[in-house]
Tab-separated table of C-alpha atoms and ligand atoms in Angstrom:
chain	number	residue	atom	x	y	z
S	16	UNK	CA	-20.296	33.598	23.122
S	17	UNK	CA	-21.928	31.629	20.290
S	18	UNK	CA	-22.224	34.644	18.005
S	19	UNK	CA	-18.604	35.601	18.286
S	20	UNK	CA	-17.626	32.000	17.560
S	21	UNK	CA	-19.900	31.841	14.539
S	22	UNK	CA	-18.421	35.100	13.240
S	23	UNK	CA	-14.869	33.896	13.625
S	24	UNK	CA	-15.816	30.605	11.918
S	25	UNK	CA	-17.186	32.633	9.039
S	26	UNK	CA	-14.018	34.681	8.877
S	27	UNK	CA	-11.984	31.468	8.787
S	28	UNK	CA	-14.164	30.065	6.014
S	29	UNK	CA	-13.716	33.235	3.967
S	30	UNK	CA	-9.997	33.103	4.521
S	31	UNK	CA	-9.860	29.455	3.459
S	32	UNK	CA	-11.796	30.299	0.314
S	33	UNK	CA	-9.474	33.209	-0.496
S	34	UNK	CA	-6.434	31.013	-0.032
S	35	UNK	CA	-7.999	28.410	-2.317
S	36	UNK	CA	-8.791	30.993	-5.015
S	37	UNK	CA	-5.333	32.496	-4.816
S	38	UNK	CA	-3.673	29.177	-5.634
S	39	UNK	CA	-2.512	29.089	-9.212
S	40	UNK	CA	-4.125	26.525	-11.465
S	41	UNK	CA	-1.236	24.099	-11.161
S	42	UNK	CA	-1.488	24.096	-7.360
S	43	UNK	CA	-5.161	23.228	-7.417
S	44	UNK	CA	-6.580	19.756	-7.701
S	45	UNK	CA	-9.139	20.141	-10.449
S	46	UNK	CA	-10.176	16.505	-10.146
S	47	UNK	CA	-9.767	15.850	-6.447
S	48	UNK	CA	-11.683	19.024	-5.558
S	49	UNK	CA	-14.768	17.382	-7.090
S	50	UNK	CA	-14.454	14.152	-5.089
S	51	UNK	CA	-15.831	13.165	-1.665
S	52	UNK	CA	-12.473	13.262	0.111
S	53	UNK	CA	-11.213	15.489	2.901
S	54	UNK	CA	-10.391	18.833	1.243
S	55	UNK	CA	-7.355	20.944	2.170
S	56	UNK	CA	-9.657	23.866	3.058
S	57	UNK	CA	-11.329	21.716	5.728
S	58	UNK	CA	-8.130	20.815	7.583
S	59	UNK	CA	-8.533	21.642	11.245
S	60	UNK	CA	-12.298	22.203	10.990
S	61	UNK	CA	-13.371	20.100	13.932
S	62	UNK	CA	-17.045	20.901	13.310
S	63	UNK	CA	-17.145	18.363	10.466
S	64	UNK	CA	-18.312	14.943	11.633
S	65	UNK	CA	-16.259	11.771	11.300
S	66	UNK	CA	-17.610	9.158	8.860
S	67	UNK	CA	-19.008	9.074	5.302
S	68	UNK	CA	-18.778	12.408	3.470
S	69	UNK	CA	-21.603	11.566	1.058
S	70	UNK	CA	-24.473	9.163	1.785
S	71	UNK	CA	-24.699	6.050	-0.371
S	72	UNK	CA	-27.267	6.232	-3.164
S	73	UNK	CA	-29.705	3.547	-4.374
S	74	UNK	CA	-27.958	1.135	-6.749
S	75	UNK	CA	-30.454	2.052	-9.469
S	76	UNK	CA	-28.965	5.557	-9.467
S	77	UNK	CA	-25.432	4.328	-10.156
S	78	UNK	CA	-24.401	5.035	-13.734
S	79	UNK	CA	-24.874	1.790	-15.686
S	80	UNK	CA	-22.475	2.418	-18.610
S	81	UNK	CA	-18.699	2.865	-18.366
S	82	UNK	CA	-17.236	6.377	-18.517
S	83	UNK	CA	-16.132	7.577	-21.938
S	84	UNK	CA	-12.507	7.133	-22.860
S	85	UNK	CA	-10.776	9.161	-25.583
S	86	UNK	CA	-11.774	7.586	-28.911
S	87	UNK	CA	-8.605	5.580	-29.556
S	88	UNK	CA	-8.959	3.560	-26.345
S	89	UNK	CA	-11.265	0.900	-24.901
S	90	UNK	CA	-11.953	-0.613	-21.476
S	91	UNK	CA	-11.011	-4.209	-20.752
S	92	UNK	CA	-11.960	-6.201	-17.682
S	93	UNK	CA	-8.907	-8.255	-16.800
S	94	UNK	CA	-9.218	-11.937	-16.006
S	95	UNK	CA	-5.920	-12.532	-14.245
S	96	UNK	CA	-6.302	-16.314	-14.433
S	97	UNK	CA	-5.632	-15.824	-18.121
S	98	UNK	CA	-1.877	-16.258	-18.529
S	99	UNK	CA	-1.632	-13.891	-21.490
S	100	UNK	CA	-3.645	-11.184	-19.689
S	101	UNK	CA	-1.409	-11.553	-16.646
S	102	UNK	CA	1.644	-11.150	-18.899
S	103	UNK	CA	0.263	-7.943	-20.389
S	104	UNK	CA	-0.450	-6.429	-16.975
S	105	UNK	CA	2.937	-7.514	-15.688
S	106	UNK	CA	4.683	-5.892	-18.653
S	107	UNK	CA	2.743	-2.607	-18.378
S	108	UNK	CA	3.634	-2.308	-14.691
S	109	UNK	CA	7.232	-3.510	-15.065
S	110	UNK	CA	7.863	-0.728	-17.585
S	111	UNK	CA	5.625	2.077	-16.305
S	112	UNK	CA	4.802	1.724	-12.607
S	113	UNK	CA	6.254	3.542	-9.578
S	114	UNK	CA	9.857	4.781	-9.632
S	115	UNK	CA	11.886	6.536	-6.936
S	116	UNK	CA	12.445	10.301	-7.202
S	117	UNK	CA	15.781	9.848	-8.972
S	118	UNK	CA	14.428	7.250	-11.436
S	119	UNK	CA	17.026	4.694	-10.381
S	120	UNK	CA	14.585	1.922	-9.403
S	121	UNK	CA	11.122	0.810	-10.504
S	122	UNK	CA	8.819	-1.644	-8.702
S	123	UNK	CA	8.812	-5.032	-10.404
S	124	UNK	CA	5.783	-6.862	-8.979
S	125	UNK	CA	5.897	-10.527	-10.063
S	126	UNK	CA	2.965	-12.241	-11.777
S	127	UNK	CA	2.434	-14.570	-8.786
S	128	UNK	CA	2.375	-11.488	-6.564
S	129	UNK	CA	-0.211	-9.762	-8.758
S	130	UNK	CA	-2.445	-12.856	-8.723
S	131	UNK	CA	-2.192	-12.947	-4.923
S	132	UNK	CA	-2.787	-9.216	-4.510
S	133	UNK	CA	-5.835	-9.205	-6.785
S	134	UNK	CA	-7.687	-12.338	-5.650
S	135	UNK	CA	-8.413	-12.110	-1.917
S	136	UNK	CA	-11.638	-13.641	-0.556
S	137	UNK	CA	-14.680	-12.135	-2.276
S	138	UNK	CA	-12.706	-10.319	-5.023
S	139	UNK	CA	-14.511	-8.913	-8.068
S	140	UNK	CA	-13.060	-9.447	-11.541
S	141	UNK	CA	-14.925	-6.298	-12.625
S	142	UNK	CA	-12.616	-4.238	-10.368
S	143	UNK	CA	-9.495	-5.256	-12.364
S	144	UNK	CA	-9.612	-2.666	-15.100
S	145	UNK	CA	-7.354	-2.155	-18.084
S	146	UNK	CA	-7.330	0.247	-21.006
S	147	UNK	CA	-6.222	-0.878	-24.450
S	148	UNK	CA	-5.470	0.915	-27.695
S	149	UNK	CA	-8.406	-0.117	-29.928
S	150	UNK	CA	-6.321	-0.842	-33.020
S	151	UNK	CA	-3.210	-2.546	-31.634
S	152	UNK	CA	-4.882	-3.914	-28.444
S	153	UNK	CA	-1.811	-2.782	-26.535
S	154	UNK	CA	-2.498	-2.405	-22.775
S	155	UNK	CA	-1.741	1.206	-21.795
S	156	UNK	CA	-3.413	1.802	-18.436
S	157	UNK	CA	-4.544	-0.128	-15.381
S	158	UNK	CA	-6.255	0.279	-12.012
S	159	UNK	CA	-7.528	-2.265	-9.503
S	160	UNK	CA	-9.671	-2.607	-6.434
S	161	UNK	CA	-10.073	-5.474	-3.993
S	162	UNK	CA	-12.667	-5.684	-1.219
S	163	UNK	CA	-11.655	-5.330	2.430
S	164	UNK	CA	-13.315	-4.690	5.766
S	165	UNK	CA	-11.446	-1.822	7.377
S	166	UNK	CA	-12.138	-0.666	10.900
S	167	UNK	CA	-11.918	3.069	11.633
S	168	UNK	CA	-12.133	3.484	15.416
S	169	UNK	CA	-15.324	1.517	16.309
S	170	UNK	CA	-16.807	1.204	12.832
S	171	UNK	CA	-16.023	-1.689	10.502
S	172	UNK	CA	-16.509	-0.322	6.993
S	173	UNK	CA	-16.723	-2.286	3.717
S	174	UNK	CA	-14.162	-0.719	1.445
S	175	UNK	CA	-12.245	-1.163	-1.770
S	176	UNK	CA	-8.474	-1.072	-1.549
S	177	UNK	CA	-7.337	0.700	-4.711
S	178	UNK	CA	-3.904	-0.076	-6.120
S	179	UNK	CA	-1.810	-0.431	-9.288
S	180	UNK	CA	-3.019	2.785	-10.915
S	181	UNK	CA	-0.745	3.084	-13.909
S	182	UNK	CA	-0.747	5.069	-17.142
S	183	UNK	CA	1.827	4.273	-19.822
S	184	UNK	CA	4.685	6.791	-19.823
S	185	UNK	CA	3.766	8.047	-23.294
S	186	UNK	CA	0.185	8.852	-22.204
S	187	UNK	CA	0.927	10.844	-19.061
S	188	UNK	CA	-0.630	14.203	-18.079
S	189	UNK	CA	-3.577	13.769	-20.460
S	190	UNK	CA	-6.108	13.446	-17.594
S	191	UNK	CA	-6.548	9.698	-18.121
S	192	UNK	CA	-6.026	8.962	-14.401
S	193	UNK	CA	-9.242	10.773	-13.310
S	194	UNK	CA	-11.244	8.692	-15.815
S	195	UNK	CA	-9.650	5.483	-14.474
S	196	UNK	CA	-10.486	6.529	-10.921
S	197	UNK	CA	-14.081	7.435	-11.786
S	198	UNK	CA	-14.583	4.123	-13.585
S	199	UNK	CA	-13.249	2.020	-10.708
S	200	UNK	CA	-15.423	4.082	-8.349
S	201	UNK	CA	-18.497	3.327	-10.482
S	202	UNK	CA	-17.745	-0.408	-10.465
S	203	UNK	CA	-17.173	-0.370	-6.700
S	204	UNK	CA	-20.509	1.423	-6.239
S	205	UNK	CA	-22.219	-1.281	-8.336
S	206	UNK	CA	-21.227	-3.740	-5.580
S	207	UNK	CA	-22.851	-1.431	-3.034
S	208	UNK	CA	-19.528	-0.314	-1.553
S	209	UNK	CA	-19.031	3.416	-0.972
S	210	UNK	CA	-15.636	3.820	0.706
S	211	UNK	CA	-12.056	3.095	-0.317
S	212	UNK	CA	-8.523	3.081	1.084
S	213	UNK	CA	-5.340	3.744	-0.896
S	214	UNK	CA	-1.773	4.899	-0.483
S	215	UNK	CA	0.379	7.059	-2.736
S	216	UNK	CA	3.759	8.732	-2.714
S	217	UNK	CA	2.191	12.014	-3.877
S	218	UNK	CA	0.251	14.479	-1.731
S	219	UNK	CA	-3.430	14.646	-2.633
S	220	UNK	CA	-6.427	15.959	-0.702
S	221	UNK	CA	-6.022	14.841	2.088
S	222	UNK	CA	-3.821	12.278	3.828
S	223	UNK	CA	-5.280	10.443	6.808
S	224	UNK	CA	-1.698	9.816	7.818
S	225	UNK	CA	1.815	10.123	6.432
S	226	UNK	CA	4.426	7.420	6.949
S	227	UNK	CA	8.062	7.008	6.259
S	228	UNK	CA	9.883	4.023	4.800
S	229	UNK	CA	12.930	2.673	6.639
S	230	UNK	CA	15.506	0.365	5.062
S	231	UNK	CA	17.680	-2.289	6.651
S	232	UNK	CA	20.667	-3.297	4.507
S	233	UNK	CA	21.156	-7.039	4.203
S	234	UNK	CA	23.587	-6.919	1.277
S	235	UNK	CA	25.293	-3.546	1.833
S	236	UNK	CA	27.913	-3.975	-0.874
S	237	UNK	CA	25.320	-4.435	-3.630
S	238	UNK	CA	23.127	-1.636	-2.215
S	239	UNK	CA	26.060	0.754	-2.356
S	240	UNK	CA	27.197	-0.466	-5.798
S	241	UNK	CA	23.755	0.179	-7.301
S	242	UNK	CA	23.336	3.567	-5.599
S	243	UNK	CA	20.549	2.490	-3.235
S	244	UNK	CA	22.666	3.535	-0.265
S	245	UNK	CA	25.939	5.344	0.316
S	246	UNK	CA	28.976	4.529	2.378
S	247	UNK	CA	28.570	6.352	5.696
S	248	UNK	CA	30.967	9.064	6.793
S	249	UNK	CA	34.266	7.607	8.066
S	250	UNK	CA	33.119	4.118	6.988
S	251	UNK	CA	34.918	1.609	4.812
S	252	UNK	CA	33.208	-1.136	2.845
S	253	UNK	CA	34.500	-3.826	5.182
S	254	UNK	CA	33.348	-1.962	8.315
S	255	UNK	CA	29.942	-1.481	6.671
S	256	UNK	CA	29.633	-5.187	5.847
S	257	UNK	CA	30.526	-6.013	9.444
S	258	UNK	CA	28.006	-3.496	10.791
S	259	UNK	CA	25.120	-5.205	8.979
S	260	UNK	CA	26.252	-8.799	9.555
S	261	UNK	CA	23.551	-11.069	10.992
S	262	UNK	CA	23.675	-14.479	12.704
S	263	UNK	CA	23.415	-17.518	10.400
S	264	UNK	CA	20.242	-18.814	12.042
S	265	UNK	CA	17.317	-17.499	14.074
S	266	UNK	CA	17.606	-17.337	17.860
S	267	UNK	CA	14.037	-17.659	19.226
S	268	UNK	CA	13.143	-21.189	20.398
S	269	UNK	CA	9.983	-22.374	18.620
S	270	UNK	CA	10.423	-19.946	15.686
S	271	UNK	CA	9.073	-21.648	12.533
S	272	UNK	CA	7.237	-21.095	9.272
S	273	UNK	CA	3.461	-20.624	9.517
S	274	UNK	CA	1.380	-23.604	8.278
S	275	UNK	CA	-2.268	-23.982	7.293
S	276	UNK	CA	-3.268	-25.484	10.672
S	277	UNK	CA	-1.999	-22.274	12.346
S	278	UNK	CA	-4.681	-20.119	10.708
S	279	UNK	CA	-7.091	-20.053	13.707
S	280	UNK	CA	-4.354	-19.229	16.226
S	281	UNK	CA	-2.753	-16.597	13.999
S	282	UNK	CA	-6.164	-15.036	13.340
S	283	UNK	CA	-6.804	-14.692	17.094
S	284	UNK	CA	-3.335	-13.224	17.658
S	285	UNK	CA	-3.630	-10.699	14.804
S	286	UNK	CA	-7.203	-9.657	15.540
S	287	UNK	CA	-6.316	-8.892	19.111
S	288	UNK	CA	-3.216	-6.950	18.100
S	289	UNK	CA	-4.889	-4.918	15.355
S	290	UNK	CA	-7.693	-3.892	17.724
S	291	UNK	CA	-5.183	-1.455	19.266
S	292	UNK	CA	-4.916	0.741	16.160
S	293	UNK	CA	-7.305	3.409	14.899
S	294	UNK	CA	-7.351	2.203	11.279
S	295	UNK	CA	-6.819	-1.519	10.661
S	296	UNK	CA	-8.195	-4.391	8.598
S	297	UNK	CA	-10.834	-6.600	10.217
S	298	UNK	CA	-9.269	-9.964	9.295
S	299	UNK	CA	-11.184	-13.241	9.612
S	300	UNK	CA	-9.704	-16.721	9.125
S	301	UNK	CA	-10.246	-16.640	5.356
S	302	UNK	CA	-8.383	-13.331	5.102
S	303	UNK	CA	-5.526	-14.625	7.229
S	304	UNK	CA	-5.261	-17.770	5.124
S	305	UNK	CA	-5.127	-15.686	1.961
S	306	UNK	CA	-2.919	-12.818	3.098
S	307	UNK	CA	-0.571	-14.538	5.528
S	308	UNK	CA	-0.145	-18.202	4.662
S	309	UNK	CA	3.337	-18.423	3.093
S	310	UNK	CA	3.532	-18.369	-0.730
S	311	UNK	CA	6.895	-18.837	-2.325
S	312	UNK	CA	8.424	-15.569	-3.573
S	313	UNK	CA	5.288	-13.662	-2.551
S	314	UNK	CA	4.698	-13.690	1.203
S	315	UNK	CA	6.663	-15.208	4.099
S	316	UNK	CA	5.219	-15.736	7.566
S	317	UNK	CA	6.823	-17.095	10.699
S	318	UNK	CA	5.521	-17.632	14.181
S	319	UNK	CA	6.742	-18.620	17.601
S	320	UNK	CA	5.148	-21.749	19.018
S	321	UNK	CA	5.994	-22.018	22.685
S	322	UNK	CA	8.054	-25.219	23.147
S	323	UNK	CA	6.264	-25.814	26.486
S	324	UNK	CA	2.621	-24.898	25.906
S	325	UNK	CA	2.514	-25.155	22.076
S	326	UNK	CA	0.676	-21.876	22.118
S	327	UNK	CA	1.334	-19.481	19.204
S	328	UNK	CA	2.635	-16.359	20.944
S	329	UNK	CA	4.282	-14.281	18.214
S	330	UNK	CA	4.085	-13.737	14.487
S	331	UNK	CA	5.985	-11.882	11.776
S	332	UNK	CA	5.591	-11.584	8.026
S	333	UNK	CA	6.998	-9.835	4.981
S	334	UNK	CA	6.175	-9.731	1.287
S	335	UNK	CA	8.523	-9.949	-1.692
S	336	UNK	CA	8.613	-6.940	-3.989
S	337	UNK	CA	11.719	-6.629	-6.149
S	338	UNK	CA	12.647	-3.459	-8.001
S	339	UNK	CA	14.274	-3.202	-11.400
S	340	UNK	CA	17.566	-1.352	-11.239
S	341	UNK	CA	17.566	1.099	-14.118
S	342	UNK	CA	20.714	1.577	-16.148
S	343	UNK	CA	23.258	-0.260	-14.008
S	344	UNK	CA	25.751	-2.367	-15.976
S	345	UNK	CA	26.246	-4.958	-13.214
S	346	UNK	CA	22.853	-5.508	-11.611
S	347	UNK	CA	19.286	-5.464	-12.915
S	348	UNK	CA	17.183	-6.525	-9.933
S	349	UNK	CA	17.006	-5.497	-6.292
S	350	UNK	CA	15.442	-8.134	-4.059
S	351	UNK	CA	13.446	-6.359	-1.342
S	352	UNK	CA	11.368	-7.700	1.543
S	353	UNK	CA	8.609	-5.470	2.963
S	354	UNK	CA	7.500	-5.829	6.563
S	355	UNK	CA	3.798	-6.804	6.599
S	356	UNK	CA	2.059	-7.715	9.901
S	357	UNK	CA	4.014	-8.494	13.076
S	358	UNK	CA	2.680	-9.354	16.526
S	359	UNK	CA	4.666	-9.962	19.670
S	360	UNK	CA	3.242	-11.145	22.982
S	361	UNK	CA	5.974	-13.327	24.511
S	362	UNK	CA	9.069	-12.662	22.371
S	363	UNK	CA	10.303	-9.065	22.465
S	364	UNK	CA	9.387	-7.387	19.145
S	365	UNK	CA	13.038	-6.448	18.675
S	366	UNK	CA	14.150	-10.088	18.856
S	367	UNK	CA	11.256	-11.260	16.665
S	368	UNK	CA	12.134	-8.744	13.946
S	369	UNK	CA	15.815	-9.609	14.213
S	370	UNK	CA	14.815	-13.196	13.446
S	371	UNK	CA	12.766	-11.896	10.493
S	372	UNK	CA	15.921	-10.127	9.238
S	373	UNK	CA	17.883	-13.351	9.638
S	374	UNK	CA	15.438	-15.396	7.531
S	375	UNK	CA	15.284	-12.619	4.931
S	376	UNK	CA	19.069	-12.711	4.725
S	377	UNK	CA	19.004	-16.526	4.394
S	378	UNK	CA	16.558	-16.078	1.509
S	379	UNK	CA	19.003	-13.755	-0.203
S	380	UNK	CA	17.059	-10.480	0.050
S	381	UNK	CA	19.227	-7.382	-0.442
S	382	UNK	CA	17.184	-5.091	1.777
S	383	UNK	CA	14.355	-5.279	4.333
S	384	UNK	CA	11.935	-2.336	4.255
S	385	UNK	CA	9.435	-1.259	6.873
S	386	UNK	CA	7.041	1.642	7.392
S	387	UNK	CA	6.880	3.443	10.741
S	388	UNK	CA	3.327	2.090	11.254
S	389	UNK	CA	2.044	0.117	14.272
S	390	UNK	CA	4.857	-0.412	16.788
S	391	UNK	CA	7.606	-0.503	14.182
S	392	UNK	CA	9.299	2.614	15.579
S	393	UNK	CA	10.308	0.572	18.622
S	394	UNK	CA	12.752	-1.578	16.628
S	395	UNK	CA	13.761	0.419	13.526
S	396	UNK	CA	16.769	2.329	14.896
S	397	UNK	CA	18.012	-0.447	17.117
S	398	UNK	CA	17.950	-2.991	14.289
S	399	UNK	CA	19.950	-0.590	12.059
S	400	UNK	CA	17.202	0.492	9.701
S	401	UNK	CA	17.892	3.908	8.184
S	402	UNK	CA	15.180	6.413	7.165
S	403	UNK	CA	14.373	6.522	3.449
S	404	UNK	CA	13.683	9.702	1.505
S	405	UNK	CA	10.253	8.690	0.237
S	406	UNK	CA	7.059	9.295	2.209
S	407	UNK	CA	3.928	7.224	1.868
S	408	UNK	CA	0.562	8.932	2.349
S	409	UNK	CA	-2.549	6.992	3.397
S	410	UNK	CA	-5.971	8.075	2.104
S	411	UNK	CA	-9.628	7.210	2.584
S	412	UNK	CA	-12.267	7.924	-0.073
S	413	UNK	CA	-15.660	9.158	1.127
S	414	UNK	CA	-14.725	8.830	4.787
S	415	UNK	CA	-13.644	11.735	6.949
S	416	UNK	CA	-11.423	11.371	9.969
S	417	UNK	CA	-11.445	14.335	12.343
S	418	UNK	CA	-7.709	14.875	12.334
S	419	UNK	CA	-4.667	13.293	10.788
S	420	UNK	CA	-3.408	10.186	12.568
S	421	UNK	CA	0.105	9.421	13.722
S	422	UNK	CA	1.686	6.670	11.638
S	423	UNK	CA	1.861	4.553	14.808
S	424	UNK	CA	-1.947	4.705	14.977
S	425	UNK	CA	-2.209	2.899	11.627
S	426	UNK	CA	-2.600	-0.882	11.654
S	427	UNK	CA	-2.901	-1.227	7.886
S	428	UNK	CA	-0.282	-2.192	5.297
S	429	UNK	CA	-1.260	-1.996	1.614
S	430	UNK	CA	0.793	-3.703	-1.095
W	19	LIG	S1	-0.545	4.840	-6.084
W	19	LIG	C1	0.535	4.461	-7.443
W	19	LIG	C2	0.293	5.389	-8.597
W	19	LIG	N1	1.044	4.990	-9.765
W	19	LIG	C3	2.241	5.479	-10.114
W	19	LIG	O1	2.777	6.333	-9.451
W	19	LIG	C4	2.852	4.876	-11.355
W	19	LIG	C5	3.567	5.882	-12.214
W	19	LIG	N2	2.680	6.995	-12.550
W	19	LIG	C6	1.619	6.898	-13.399
W	19	LIG	O2	1.310	5.853	-13.957
W	19	LIG	C7	0.812	8.169	-13.615
W	19	LIG	O3	1.602	9.278	-13.269
W	19	LIG	C8	-0.505	8.197	-12.799
W	19	LIG	C9	-1.195	9.550	-12.969
W	19	LIG	C10	-1.447	7.091	-13.313
W	19	LIG	C11	-0.245	7.994	-11.306
W	19	LIG	N3	-3.389	8.715	-6.968
W	19	LIG	O4	-3.887	11.391	-15.979
W	19	LIG	P1	-3.309	12.587	-15.323
W	19	LIG	C12	-4.042	12.830	-9.948
W	19	LIG	C13	-4.493	9.465	-7.167
W	19	LIG	O5	-3.146	13.787	-16.181
W	19	LIG	P2	-0.844	11.104	-15.024
W	19	LIG	C14	-1.972	3.921	-6.442
W	19	LIG	O6	-1.984	3.080	-7.275
W	19	LIG	C15	-3.415	14.199	-9.997
W	19	LIG	O7	-3.354	14.759	-8.685
W	19	LIG	N4	-4.520	10.528	-7.995
W	19	LIG	O8	-1.903	12.256	-14.607
W	19	LIG	C16	-3.226	4.267	-5.641
W	19	LIG	C17	-4.358	14.916	-10.921
W	19	LIG	O9	-5.570	15.249	-10.250
W	19	LIG	P3	-5.752	16.759	-9.693
W	19	LIG	C18	-3.370	10.822	-8.648
W	19	LIG	O10	0.441	11.462	-14.390
W	19	LIG	C19	-4.184	4.983	-6.563
W	19	LIG	C20	-4.703	13.840	-11.943
W	19	LIG	O11	-4.425	12.574	-11.304
W	19	LIG	C21	-2.209	10.088	-8.482
W	19	LIG	O12	-0.845	10.881	-16.487
W	19	LIG	C22	-5.382	5.555	-5.864
W	19	LIG	C23	-3.819	13.933	-13.164
W	19	LIG	O13	-4.217	12.944	-14.058
W	19	LIG	C24	-2.240	9.003	-7.595
W	19	LIG	N5	-1.167	8.238	-7.361
W	19	LIG	O14	-1.402	9.787	-14.325
W	19	LIG	C25	-6.311	6.243	-6.816
W	19	LIG	N6	-1.245	10.625	-9.259
W	19	LIG	O15	-5.736	17.656	-10.873
W	19	LIG	C26	-7.478	6.929	-6.121
W	19	LIG	C27	-1.795	11.673	-9.882
W	19	LIG	O16	-7.068	16.768	-8.960
W	19	LIG	C28	-8.547	5.964	-5.704
W	19	LIG	N7	-3.074	11.803	-9.516
W	19	LIG	O17	-4.586	17.009	-8.780
W	19	LIG	C29	-9.741	6.675	-5.105
W	19	LIG	C30	-10.827	5.708	-4.637
W	19	LIG	C31	-11.622	5.130	-5.802
W	19	LIG	C32	-12.627	4.081	-5.378
W	19	LIG	C33	-13.792	4.665	-4.597
W	19	LIG	C34	-14.820	3.616	-4.247
W	19	LIG	C35	-15.916	4.108	-3.423
């Protein structure tokens, strides 16, 4: 009966608290335990309601001054139209941003990519935040937010997408990251936005979902030479090259690059498709124009226009994110394409994505990467993608979901 249930709930709570207290200091999340995010101790507690964890507060109660930085450093709001500012951000990230576990590769986001990523419709310059050394003015840390409407089940929520958190290698583990996160949170609150979405390779309290990267070799010889992949068992280089060979040109009739006049049709197609996922962006035509209209060396989008009806029936897209190859005498850059949003209604998804691989190969990419989100699992193995070792965790800030989602229930790709 109710009493027995309540007692066992209490026992569970006590147990959770004991487990928490027994964790050594380095297993605890001193910062994240203070934040409105799903906490590890609440996992599986179905009594907690879905939705905001904390209510929003009146804007007048939001702290008006920036958080304090250690004395040697100062905040800078980054105007990325400014060429010199863009250079500084690019250089900080190129030298200090995300590396793989073995420190063989480091993301090398281009300046054009950063401008695209940071200036979607309605963006706020105040959410592009740097930290400089006061004396030398050297840029040593960075974090950004951009606004997005994200739907969680039936609710469309105004959120910030947080990305590009970076602290210079020489300033690590000094608790600068929590200050960066609190400051971006404050500036997001000042725009009357109270939720955020972000992804990270590390486990924090508490993932909404965990995805895996898959990789499709386009230039297997280079990938093996630089240590990105290994020759399979009982495989020779020439058999491997043959295995990954692709046709010279795409096969789907009506397959072509997306153009500006396609925005309304692509928006309809994508909106309908994304409505099938539990967490997905709520794109309007402006968003589609910004995020999906092709930009050289940044984002590529193709669609299928039916040769008979001229209807747009299918769509695929990928973004360009090279990695620096660290310490290889022969190669310094890995050219990678990342699957973005794909929709199939008339062309089988497998065939559509094979055409995407073909254009990526024509454009000289070395590898095509995809997460196991949306319906991607239906083509990964068949199109010869192999599982990567890195995981990507998705998080929401100040929004609880009742239980973790399957990666296939996610309709969101962050850059
Ligand atoms: S993910 C990409 C992150 N960047 C990199 O991996 C680049 C290379 N690494 C670095 O630059 C540094 O190692 C970073 C940490 C800056 C990551 N997300 O200063 P610290 C927690 C969130 O001593 P450092 C991306 O950009 C850590 O658990 N928290 O550590 C999305 C610990 O807290 P706790 C992280 O190594 C970012 C504390 O920081 C991450 O010098 C989303 C240690 O601080 C991480 N990736 O610096 C940010 N890594 O003790 C959250 C470590 O509690 C946004 N930590 O465990 C939240 C929403 C905000 C807006 C809300 C609006 C309403």
